[in-house]
Amino acid sequence: MIKSKQPFRKWGAMVLSTAMVFSLAACAGNSSDNGSTSASSSPAAEATKVPKSDVTLTMWHWKIAFDPGFKAVADAFKEKTGITVETTATTPDEAYFQKLTASAAAGNLPDIWAYHASPLGGAYDGKAVEWSEELEKDAAWKSGFLPAALTGVTVSQANVEAYAKSDKSSDWIKAAKVGQTYGLPLDVGAFYMVYGNKKLVENAGLDATAPKTMEEWLTMMSTVKEKTGTPGLVFSAKAAGVYSSWFVNFVDYMKNGPESFTKFMKRDEKLSDPKHIWSLEIIDDMAKKGLILPGSVTLDIDAADQAFAQGKAAFSIGGTFTYATLKALGMNPDDIFSFRVPAYEGSVVADATVTPFPLVQIVANNDSPHKQEAIEFVKFLTSEEGQVLYANNAFDLPAVKIKDTSKLNDSLKAMAESLSSESNWWSENPAIGQEVYKEDWKVYHNNMVKVMLGEMTVEDAAKDYDKAAEAFKANEAK
């Protein structure tokens, strides 16, 4: 049972809802062995079915774990309409986004594709359907989305102002208007989760329960290594941003509080400051003790998840979305426990809660000869019926309100309960934590890897980053 992203790309504006989790609900449907579910139809429904169609739509995404959910929705949609939806998953995520970008340039995008949830994300300068008119026409459908999920993919005034200032914005992006929506939210979730292997932890003579502090967690990892010979941790140290955006920023916020954390993110406090250098010191300490799985610097996200699922490490850093991946990789849910990344003893905000935000959005091809059919499928996928089918088969938290909470399976219910339903400083200031996506943090990532490999000292790595941060801040001020 769970008790408590891609990352180098922005997840979008994490504008969060105070009532999100209590409205998160169910995702039921009967699962077959292959993960697909077909919706049954009453006689009344049969009489009102739309005419059958021989159209076939193509849908691309990068989440193998989510494919059973997409296929369950596609099966039900075909039963209703006759329209076939063929899904293709491309991994790792870097390969998927390269493929998508190349296809956009060549003019051969699929009918539907998945993208990170963010305003204009995956729109490719107008190649995507703009949904605001469709949403206004169907008030019931629009109101079914969790507010923060829809807000997170909708162009805001702050977005428009940022686009206008950015040298990287195309003319099309600079012309974006407030309220435009080029993708619809599929799911919600959060980073800052740690997954543990119950068997490995218990074999080391420990209780498979969430540690109360960072110090306790580190001791658990050391004990597992000592008693079983298995490293304590695996994570993708290859993917720029996993460590900083799924771990460092939230732990630093807890440790030092909003004021100091904000100064650090705004480059007004240095990484070499004793308050902030912990993020390199912990990596150095774990590496020297052999607690990190050898080869982690070469692992992308999928490979790191696979290594954890295969029992090569006792713990893994991830997010709510990681659970579906681990299950898809064959891990028994009963062998998994999870918790929010722990805080250091004496942290200013040790009891900080995590608030969910939209993760993935679904985009439709504006130039497709089957544009209307694609719109119809996306609307079904993001309806309550479609989300029930999708979420229960993909083990993913839905982006819409599900009225009958009894349909939520136990695992999803536990994940939802690990998230906060109340607004807090972290949820109200998402842009501050997102500073780790800026250019100078690439230097941080490279130096962190060198520390892990023993090629750079913590002190030198911190000072080198501080120089990069100072240069970044000066450039931003111009």
Short mmCIF file of C-alpha atoms in Angstrom, two decimals:
data_model
loop_
_atom_site.label_atom_id
_atom_site.label_comp_id
_atom_site.label_asym_id
_atom_site.label_seq_id
_atom_site.Cartn_x
_atom_site.Cartn_y
_atom_site.Cartn_z
CA MET A 1 0.00 0.00 0.00
CA ILE A 2 1.34 3.42 -0.93
CA LYS A 3 1.58 5.72 2.05
CA SER A 4 2.82 8.94 0.88
CA LYS A 5 6.87 13.23 -14.10
CA GLN A 6 10.74 13.62 -18.78
CA PRO A 7 11.99 15.55 -15.73
CA PHE A 8 14.33 17.82 -17.67
CA ARG A 9 11.24 19.06 -19.53
CA LYS A 10 8.85 21.35 -17.70
CA TRP A 11 5.69 19.76 -16.44
CA GLY A 12 3.94 22.98 -16.89
CA ALA A 13 2.38 25.47 -14.57
CA MET A 14 1.66 23.57 -11.38
CA VAL A 15 -1.34 25.60 -10.36
CA LEU A 16 -2.86 23.45 -7.65
CA SER A 17 -6.33 22.92 -6.22
CA THR A 18 -7.20 22.88 -2.55
CA ALA A 19 -9.85 20.23 -3.08
CA MET A 20 -8.10 18.03 -5.59
CA VAL A 21 -7.51 14.79 -3.75
CA PHE A 22 -10.92 14.52 -2.14
CA SER A 23 -12.40 14.76 -5.61
CA LEU A 24 -9.92 12.26 -7.03
CA ALA A 25 -11.73 9.06 -7.35
CA ALA A 26 -12.27 6.00 -8.92
CA CYS A 27 -11.02 4.18 -11.71
CA ALA A 28 -12.84 0.93 -12.04
CA GLY A 29 -13.80 -1.51 -14.73
CA ASN A 30 -13.18 -5.19 -15.12
CA SER A 31 -9.62 -5.92 -16.11
CA SER A 32 -8.85 -8.81 -18.38
CA ASP A 33 -5.53 -10.60 -18.47
CA ASN A 34 -4.23 -8.33 -21.21
CA GLY A 35 -5.24 -5.17 -19.35
CA SER A 36 -8.11 -4.27 -21.66
CA THR A 37 -11.70 -3.62 -20.69
CA SER A 38 -14.76 -3.29 -22.85
CA ALA A 39 -17.75 -1.25 -21.73
CA SER A 40 -21.10 -3.00 -21.90
CA SER A 41 -24.09 -1.24 -23.43
CA SER A 42 -27.70 -1.21 -22.28
CA PRO A 43 -30.52 -1.62 -24.82
CA ALA A 44 -31.19 2.10 -24.55
CA ALA A 45 -27.54 2.86 -25.29
CA GLU A 46 -27.59 0.47 -28.23
CA ALA A 47 -30.49 2.38 -29.72
CA THR A 48 -28.63 5.69 -29.53
CA LYS A 49 -25.21 4.53 -30.74
CA VAL A 50 -23.56 6.63 -33.40
CA PRO A 51 -23.22 5.01 -36.83
CA LYS A 52 -20.34 2.53 -37.13
CA SER A 53 -17.17 3.77 -38.77
CA ASP A 54 -14.22 2.13 -40.50
CA VAL A 55 -11.81 4.95 -39.55
CA THR A 56 -8.53 4.02 -37.86
CA LEU A 57 -6.78 6.61 -35.67
CA THR A 58 -3.11 6.51 -34.64
CA MET A 59 -2.07 7.50 -31.14
CA TRP A 60 1.52 7.89 -29.90
CA HIS A 61 2.82 8.05 -26.34
CA TRP A 62 5.90 7.11 -24.31
CA LYS A 63 4.43 5.31 -21.30
CA ILE A 64 4.41 1.53 -21.73
CA ALA A 65 2.73 1.20 -18.33
CA PHE A 66 -0.15 3.37 -19.54
CA ASP A 67 -0.80 1.40 -22.74
CA PRO A 68 -3.29 -1.03 -21.11
CA GLY A 69 -5.30 2.00 -20.02
CA PHE A 70 -5.32 3.51 -23.51
CA LYS A 71 -6.26 0.17 -25.02
CA ALA A 72 -9.13 -0.28 -22.56
CA VAL A 73 -10.55 3.08 -23.63
CA ALA A 74 -9.92 2.29 -27.31
CA ASP A 75 -11.83 -1.00 -27.01
CA ALA A 76 -14.83 0.70 -25.45
CA PHE A 77 -14.69 3.53 -27.99
CA LYS A 78 -14.64 1.10 -30.90
CA GLU A 79 -17.64 -0.73 -29.47
CA LYS A 80 -19.51 2.56 -29.36
CA THR A 81 -18.40 4.07 -32.68
CA GLY A 82 -16.66 1.48 -34.82
CA ILE A 83 -13.59 3.74 -34.85
CA THR A 84 -10.31 1.91 -34.23
CA VAL A 85 -7.53 3.57 -32.22
CA GLU A 86 -4.06 2.05 -32.60
CA THR A 87 -1.63 3.01 -29.83
CA THR A 88 2.16 3.03 -30.14
CA ALA A 89 4.52 3.48 -27.19
CA THR A 90 8.09 4.62 -27.90
CA THR A 91 10.75 4.49 -25.19
CA PRO A 92 12.87 5.83 -23.67
CA ASP A 93 11.22 9.22 -23.36
CA GLU A 94 14.11 11.00 -25.11
CA ALA A 95 13.57 8.82 -28.19
CA TYR A 96 9.85 9.49 -28.12
CA PHE A 97 10.16 13.26 -28.07
CA GLN A 98 12.83 13.19 -30.79
CA LYS A 99 10.50 11.09 -32.92
CA LEU A 100 7.58 13.44 -32.27
CA THR A 101 9.58 16.57 -33.08
CA ALA A 102 10.94 15.03 -36.29
CA SER A 103 7.42 14.01 -37.32
CA ALA A 104 6.13 17.53 -36.68
CA ALA A 105 8.88 18.95 -38.88
CA ALA A 106 8.11 16.42 -41.62
CA GLY A 107 4.36 16.98 -41.42
CA ASN A 108 3.47 13.38 -40.58
CA LEU A 109 2.27 13.54 -36.97
CA PRO A 110 -0.20 10.90 -35.76
CA ASP A 111 -3.86 11.70 -35.17
CA ILE A 112 -3.33 11.91 -31.41
CA TRP A 113 -0.24 12.16 -29.22
CA ALA A 114 0.68 12.48 -25.55
CA TYR A 115 2.89 15.26 -24.22
CA HIS A 116 4.01 16.69 -20.88
CA ALA A 117 1.19 18.77 -19.40
CA SER A 118 1.89 22.44 -20.00
CA PRO A 119 0.32 25.35 -21.92
CA LEU A 120 1.22 25.00 -25.64
CA GLY A 121 3.08 21.77 -24.86
CA GLY A 122 3.34 19.64 -27.99
CA ALA A 123 1.31 22.10 -30.08
CA TYR A 124 4.16 22.56 -32.57
CA ASP A 125 3.19 26.07 -33.67
CA GLY A 126 -0.45 25.35 -34.39
CA LYS A 127 -0.34 21.74 -35.53
CA ALA A 128 -2.57 20.83 -32.57
CA VAL A 129 -6.30 21.28 -32.05
CA GLU A 130 -7.19 24.28 -29.85
CA TRP A 131 -9.84 23.10 -27.37
CA SER A 132 -11.28 26.25 -25.78
CA GLU A 133 -14.28 26.47 -28.12
CA GLU A 134 -15.05 22.76 -27.73
CA LEU A 135 -14.81 23.10 -23.94
CA GLU A 136 -17.19 26.06 -23.92
CA LYS A 137 -19.70 24.17 -26.07
CA ASP A 138 -19.82 21.27 -23.59
CA ALA A 139 -20.06 22.76 -20.11
CA ALA A 140 -20.65 19.39 -18.41
CA TRP A 141 -17.50 17.92 -19.94
CA LYS A 142 -15.43 21.01 -19.06
CA SER A 143 -16.65 21.09 -15.45
CA GLY A 144 -15.70 17.43 -15.05
CA PHE A 145 -11.96 18.21 -15.04
CA LEU A 146 -10.18 18.81 -11.77
CA PRO A 147 -9.68 22.60 -11.77
CA ALA A 148 -5.92 22.48 -11.28
CA ALA A 149 -5.56 19.87 -14.03
CA LEU A 150 -7.26 22.04 -16.64
CA THR A 151 -5.62 25.25 -15.41
CA GLY A 152 -2.22 23.64 -15.74
CA VAL A 153 -2.59 23.20 -19.50
CA THR A 154 -4.36 26.50 -20.24
CA VAL A 155 -2.52 29.64 -21.35
CA SER A 156 -2.50 32.25 -18.56
CA GLN A 157 -1.61 35.94 -18.53
CA ALA A 158 1.70 35.03 -16.88
CA ASN A 159 2.40 32.63 -19.75
CA VAL A 160 1.66 35.30 -22.36
CA GLU A 161 4.02 37.74 -20.66
CA ALA A 162 6.76 35.10 -20.40
CA TYR A 163 6.38 34.15 -24.08
CA ALA A 164 6.73 37.79 -25.09
CA LYS A 165 10.03 38.14 -23.22
CA SER A 166 11.59 34.87 -24.38
CA ASP A 167 14.04 34.85 -27.27
CA LYS A 168 13.17 31.20 -27.82
CA SER A 169 9.47 31.88 -28.47
CA SER A 170 8.34 31.61 -32.08
CA ASP A 171 6.01 34.21 -33.57
CA TRP A 172 3.17 31.71 -33.16
CA ILE A 173 3.93 31.27 -29.45
CA LYS A 174 4.19 35.04 -28.95
CA ALA A 175 0.69 35.33 -30.45
CA ALA A 176 -0.84 32.96 -27.87
CA LYS A 177 -3.96 34.21 -26.11
CA VAL A 178 -5.12 33.77 -22.52
CA GLY A 179 -7.52 30.84 -22.25
CA GLN A 180 -6.19 28.82 -25.17
CA THR A 181 -5.82 25.10 -24.51
CA TYR A 182 -3.89 22.87 -26.94
CA GLY A 183 -3.89 19.68 -24.90
CA LEU A 184 -6.28 18.10 -22.41
CA PRO A 185 -5.09 16.70 -19.04
CA LEU A 186 -4.96 12.92 -18.80
CA ASP A 187 -3.79 12.43 -15.22
CA VAL A 188 -2.51 14.11 -12.08
CA GLY A 189 0.28 13.18 -9.74
CA ALA A 190 3.33 14.36 -7.87
CA PHE A 191 7.08 13.89 -7.65
CA TYR A 192 9.00 13.47 -4.39
CA MET A 193 8.14 9.80 -3.81
CA VAL A 194 10.50 7.06 -2.68
CA TYR A 195 9.65 3.43 -3.48
CA GLY A 196 10.99 0.62 -1.32
CA ASN A 197 11.37 -3.13 -1.92
CA LYS A 198 9.70 -4.80 1.07
CA LYS A 199 11.51 -8.12 0.63
CA LEU A 200 14.99 -6.58 0.54
CA VAL A 201 14.29 -4.35 3.52
CA GLU A 202 12.78 -7.18 5.57
CA ASN A 203 15.63 -9.53 4.62
CA ALA A 204 17.93 -7.00 6.25
CA GLY A 205 15.96 -7.39 9.47
CA LEU A 206 14.13 -4.06 9.14
CA ASP A 207 10.46 -3.13 9.11
CA ALA A 208 9.27 -2.07 5.66
CA THR A 209 7.79 1.19 6.88
CA ALA A 210 8.40 4.80 5.98
CA PRO A 211 11.41 6.34 7.75
CA LYS A 212 10.64 9.40 9.83
CA THR A 213 13.76 11.34 8.79
CA MET A 214 16.43 11.50 6.12
CA GLU A 215 18.95 10.21 8.65
CA GLU A 216 16.76 7.17 9.38
CA TRP A 217 16.39 6.46 5.66
CA LEU A 218 20.15 6.60 5.11
CA THR A 219 20.63 4.19 8.02
CA MET A 220 18.10 1.82 6.43
CA MET A 221 20.06 1.87 3.17
CA SER A 222 23.32 1.19 4.99
CA THR A 223 21.77 -1.73 6.84
CA VAL A 224 20.41 -3.27 3.65
CA LYS A 225 23.84 -2.98 2.05
CA GLU A 226 25.56 -4.49 5.08
CA LYS A 227 23.11 -7.36 5.61
CA THR A 228 22.24 -8.30 2.01
CA GLY A 229 25.00 -6.79 -0.16
CA THR A 230 22.37 -4.96 -2.20
CA PRO A 231 22.85 -1.23 -2.84
CA GLY A 232 20.41 1.06 -1.09
CA LEU A 233 19.40 3.32 -3.98
CA VAL A 234 18.96 3.52 -7.74
CA PHE A 235 17.78 6.52 -9.74
CA SER A 236 18.38 7.90 -13.21
CA ALA A 237 21.52 9.96 -12.79
CA LYS A 238 21.72 10.17 -16.58
CA ALA A 239 18.49 12.15 -17.04
CA ALA A 240 19.25 15.77 -16.27
CA GLY A 241 16.81 16.93 -13.65
CA VAL A 242 15.61 13.73 -11.96
CA TYR A 243 17.66 14.27 -8.84
CA SER A 244 17.18 18.05 -8.71
CA SER A 245 13.47 18.19 -9.63
CA TRP A 246 12.21 15.01 -7.93
CA PHE A 247 14.28 15.30 -4.76
CA VAL A 248 16.63 18.24 -4.15
CA ASN A 249 14.27 21.21 -4.44
CA PHE A 250 11.59 19.76 -2.13
CA VAL A 251 14.08 18.54 0.49
CA ASP A 252 15.86 21.91 0.47
CA TYR A 253 12.51 23.66 0.93
CA MET A 254 11.72 21.44 3.92
CA LYS A 255 15.20 21.78 5.41
CA ASN A 256 15.59 25.55 5.14
CA GLY A 257 12.05 26.92 4.91
CA PRO A 258 10.41 29.14 2.27
CA GLU A 259 12.57 32.25 2.71
CA SER A 260 15.99 30.61 2.45
CA PHE A 261 14.82 28.18 -0.22
CA THR A 262 13.51 31.04 -2.34
CA LYS A 263 16.82 32.91 -2.04
CA PHE A 264 18.67 29.76 -3.09
CA MET A 265 16.44 29.21 -6.11
CA LYS A 266 16.81 32.90 -7.07
CA ARG A 267 20.64 32.60 -6.80
CA ASP A 268 20.76 34.94 -3.77
CA GLU A 269 22.18 32.14 -1.59
CA LYS A 270 24.96 29.88 -2.76
CA LEU A 271 25.11 26.12 -3.16
CA SER A 272 28.39 26.24 -1.24
CA ASP A 273 26.48 27.64 1.76
CA PRO A 274 26.39 24.98 4.52
CA LYS A 275 22.58 25.16 4.41
CA HIS A 276 22.41 24.03 0.78
CA ILE A 277 25.50 21.95 0.09
CA TRP A 278 23.79 18.91 1.62
CA SER A 279 22.52 17.78 -1.82
CA LEU A 280 26.07 17.10 -3.00
CA GLU A 281 27.28 15.82 0.36
CA ILE A 282 24.59 13.14 0.51
CA ILE A 283 25.50 11.91 -2.98
CA ASP A 284 29.19 11.85 -2.09
CA ASP A 285 28.53 9.97 1.14
CA MET A 286 26.26 7.35 -0.49
CA ALA A 287 28.68 6.83 -3.38
CA LYS A 288 31.66 6.30 -1.07
CA LYS A 289 29.68 3.78 1.00
CA GLY A 290 28.53 1.87 -2.09
CA LEU A 291 24.87 2.66 -1.42
CA ILE A 292 24.12 3.78 -4.99
CA LEU A 293 23.74 1.08 -7.64
CA PRO A 294 26.90 1.06 -9.82
CA GLY A 295 26.16 2.34 -13.31
CA SER A 296 23.32 4.64 -12.24
CA VAL A 297 24.95 7.48 -14.19
CA THR A 298 24.24 5.57 -17.42
CA LEU A 299 20.61 4.73 -16.63
CA ASP A 300 17.67 6.59 -18.11
CA ILE A 301 14.40 6.66 -16.17
CA ASP A 302 12.97 3.43 -17.61
CA ALA A 303 16.21 1.53 -17.00
CA ALA A 304 16.42 2.79 -13.41
CA ASP A 305 12.83 1.68 -12.77
CA GLN A 306 13.63 -1.70 -14.27
CA ALA A 307 16.70 -2.13 -12.08
CA PHE A 308 14.62 -1.43 -8.99
CA ALA A 309 11.86 -3.80 -10.13
CA GLN A 310 14.51 -6.50 -10.57
CA GLY A 311 15.62 -6.11 -6.96
CA LYS A 312 19.00 -4.53 -7.73
CA ALA A 313 18.47 -1.78 -5.14
CA ALA A 314 16.32 -1.37 -2.05
CA PHE A 315 14.95 2.08 -2.89
CA SER A 316 14.20 4.23 -5.92
CA ILE A 317 13.33 7.91 -6.38
CA GLY A 318 10.21 8.57 -8.44
CA GLY A 319 6.70 9.98 -8.42
CA THR A 320 3.13 8.77 -8.20
CA PHE A 321 3.43 7.78 -11.87
CA THR A 322 6.26 5.34 -11.05
CA TYR A 323 3.88 2.87 -9.42
CA ALA A 324 2.26 1.95 -12.74
CA THR A 325 5.67 1.42 -14.31
CA LEU A 326 6.83 -0.91 -11.54
CA LYS A 327 3.68 -2.98 -11.83
CA ALA A 328 4.04 -3.14 -15.62
CA LEU A 329 7.61 -4.35 -15.14
CA GLY A 330 6.25 -7.33 -13.21
CA MET A 331 6.77 -6.19 -9.65
CA ASN A 332 4.20 -7.50 -7.17
CA PRO A 333 2.35 -4.53 -5.62
CA ASP A 334 2.50 -6.34 -2.28
CA ASP A 335 6.31 -6.09 -2.43
CA ILE A 336 6.27 -2.29 -2.76
CA PHE A 337 5.99 0.41 -0.13
CA SER A 338 6.25 4.11 -0.71
CA PHE A 339 6.67 7.40 1.14
CA ARG A 340 7.27 11.07 0.52
CA VAL A 341 10.97 11.95 0.40
CA PRO A 342 11.98 12.35 4.06
CA ALA A 343 13.10 15.56 5.72
CA TYR A 344 16.30 16.04 7.66
CA GLU A 345 16.08 16.17 11.45
CA GLY A 346 15.42 19.73 12.53
CA SER A 347 13.98 20.79 9.16
CA VAL A 348 11.98 24.03 9.19
CA VAL A 349 9.03 22.42 7.37
CA ALA A 350 9.50 18.74 8.19
CA ASP A 351 5.80 17.91 7.76
CA ALA A 352 5.46 19.45 4.28
CA THR A 353 2.77 17.87 2.13
CA VAL A 354 2.81 17.22 -1.60
CA THR A 355 0.01 18.55 -3.78
CA PRO A 356 -0.75 16.89 -7.15
CA PHE A 357 -0.61 18.60 -10.54
CA PRO A 358 -1.28 17.59 -14.17
CA LEU A 359 1.39 15.31 -15.62
CA VAL A 360 0.43 14.24 -19.15
CA GLN A 361 -1.85 15.88 -21.69
CA ILE A 362 -3.45 14.49 -24.82
CA VAL A 363 -3.06 16.44 -28.06
CA ALA A 364 -5.04 16.04 -31.30
CA ASN A 365 -3.76 16.74 -34.81
CA ASN A 366 -5.38 19.84 -36.26
CA ASP A 367 -4.35 18.81 -39.79
CA SER A 368 -5.51 15.20 -39.60
CA PRO A 369 -8.02 14.02 -42.22
CA HIS A 370 -9.74 12.38 -39.26
CA LYS A 371 -9.65 15.44 -37.02
CA GLN A 372 -13.29 15.12 -35.95
CA GLU A 373 -12.89 11.46 -35.02
CA ALA A 374 -9.73 12.31 -33.06
CA ILE A 375 -11.63 15.00 -31.15
CA GLU A 376 -14.39 12.51 -30.43
CA PHE A 377 -11.91 9.97 -29.01
CA VAL A 378 -10.08 12.52 -26.84
CA LYS A 379 -13.41 13.70 -25.44
CA PHE A 380 -14.31 10.10 -24.58
CA LEU A 381 -10.89 9.45 -23.04
CA THR A 382 -11.29 12.52 -20.81
CA SER A 383 -14.92 11.81 -19.90
CA GLU A 384 -15.75 10.19 -16.57
CA GLU A 385 -16.44 6.87 -18.30
CA GLY A 386 -13.19 6.99 -20.24
CA GLN A 387 -11.13 8.03 -17.25
CA VAL A 388 -12.54 5.19 -15.16
CA LEU A 389 -11.42 2.72 -17.81
CA TYR A 390 -8.06 4.37 -18.37
CA ALA A 391 -7.03 4.91 -14.77
CA ASN A 392 -8.04 1.50 -13.48
CA ASN A 393 -6.09 -0.25 -16.23
CA ALA A 394 -3.09 2.10 -16.24
CA PHE A 395 -2.88 2.44 -12.43
CA ASP A 396 -2.76 6.21 -12.89
CA LEU A 397 -4.63 8.98 -11.07
CA PRO A 398 -7.34 10.51 -13.30
CA ALA A 399 -7.59 14.20 -14.21
CA VAL A 400 -11.38 14.32 -13.86
CA LYS A 401 -13.78 14.05 -10.94
CA ILE A 402 -15.18 10.56 -10.50
CA LYS A 403 -18.50 10.69 -8.67
CA ASP A 404 -18.57 7.11 -7.40
CA THR A 405 -15.45 6.80 -5.26
CA SER A 406 -16.08 3.10 -4.69
CA LYS A 407 -14.68 2.54 -8.18
CA LEU A 408 -11.21 3.58 -7.08
CA ASN A 409 -9.03 0.52 -6.66
CA ASP A 410 -7.09 0.10 -3.43
CA SER A 411 -3.71 1.08 -4.85
CA LEU A 412 -5.00 4.29 -6.42
CA LYS A 413 -6.93 5.08 -3.26
CA ALA A 414 -3.75 4.76 -1.20
CA MET A 415 -1.81 6.99 -3.58
CA ALA A 416 -4.54 9.62 -3.51
CA GLU A 417 -4.53 9.58 0.28
CA SER A 418 -0.77 10.27 0.30
CA LEU A 419 -1.34 13.63 -1.37
CA SER A 420 -2.55 16.86 0.17
CA SER A 421 -6.02 18.28 -0.40
CA GLU A 422 -5.05 21.63 1.10
CA SER A 423 -3.19 24.56 -0.36
CA ASN A 424 0.21 25.35 1.16
CA TRP A 425 3.28 27.46 0.42
CA TRP A 426 4.75 24.83 -1.90
CA SER A 427 1.56 24.50 -3.93
CA GLU A 428 1.07 28.27 -4.11
CA ASN A 429 4.63 28.98 -5.37
CA PRO A 430 5.32 26.32 -8.02
CA ALA A 431 7.54 28.54 -10.16
CA ILE A 432 10.16 28.79 -7.42
CA GLY A 433 10.85 25.06 -7.33
CA GLN A 434 10.90 25.02 -11.14
CA GLU A 435 14.06 27.13 -11.16
CA VAL A 436 15.95 23.81 -11.22
CA TYR A 437 14.98 23.54 -14.90
CA LYS A 438 17.05 26.61 -15.83
CA GLU A 439 20.34 26.49 -17.73
CA ASP A 440 22.69 26.80 -14.73
CA TRP A 441 21.22 23.65 -13.19
CA LYS A 442 22.67 21.66 -16.07
CA VAL A 443 26.04 22.55 -14.55
CA TYR A 444 24.73 21.31 -11.21
CA HIS A 445 23.70 17.99 -12.78
CA ASN A 446 27.05 17.48 -14.52
CA ASN A 447 28.93 18.25 -11.32
CA MET A 448 26.67 15.97 -9.28
CA VAL A 449 27.55 13.09 -11.64
CA LYS A 450 31.27 13.88 -11.25
CA VAL A 451 30.89 13.80 -7.47
CA MET A 452 29.12 10.46 -7.72
CA LEU A 453 31.98 9.08 -9.82
CA GLY A 454 34.64 10.48 -7.52
CA GLU A 455 35.92 12.83 -10.21
CA MET A 456 35.14 16.06 -8.36
CA THR A 457 35.03 17.09 -4.73
CA VAL A 458 31.84 18.40 -3.18
CA GLU A 459 33.47 21.75 -2.49
CA ASP A 460 34.73 22.21 -6.07
CA ALA A 461 31.38 21.10 -7.51
CA ALA A 462 29.50 23.62 -5.38
CA LYS A 463 31.84 26.51 -6.19
CA ASP A 464 31.70 25.72 -9.90
CA TYR A 465 27.90 25.76 -9.82
CA ASP A 466 27.90 29.05 -7.89
CA LYS A 467 29.86 30.64 -10.74
CA ALA A 468 27.35 29.33 -13.27
CA ALA A 469 24.45 30.58 -11.14
CA GLU A 470 26.01 34.04 -10.84
CA ALA A 471 26.50 34.24 -14.61
CA PHE A 472 22.92 33.05 -15.21
CA LYS A 473 21.50 35.65 -12.84
CA ALA A 474 23.53 38.44 -14.45
CA ASN A 475 22.33 37.41 -17.90
CA GLU A 476 18.70 37.33 -16.74
CA ALA A 477 19.03 40.85 -15.38
CA LYS A 478 20.05 42.27 -18.77
#
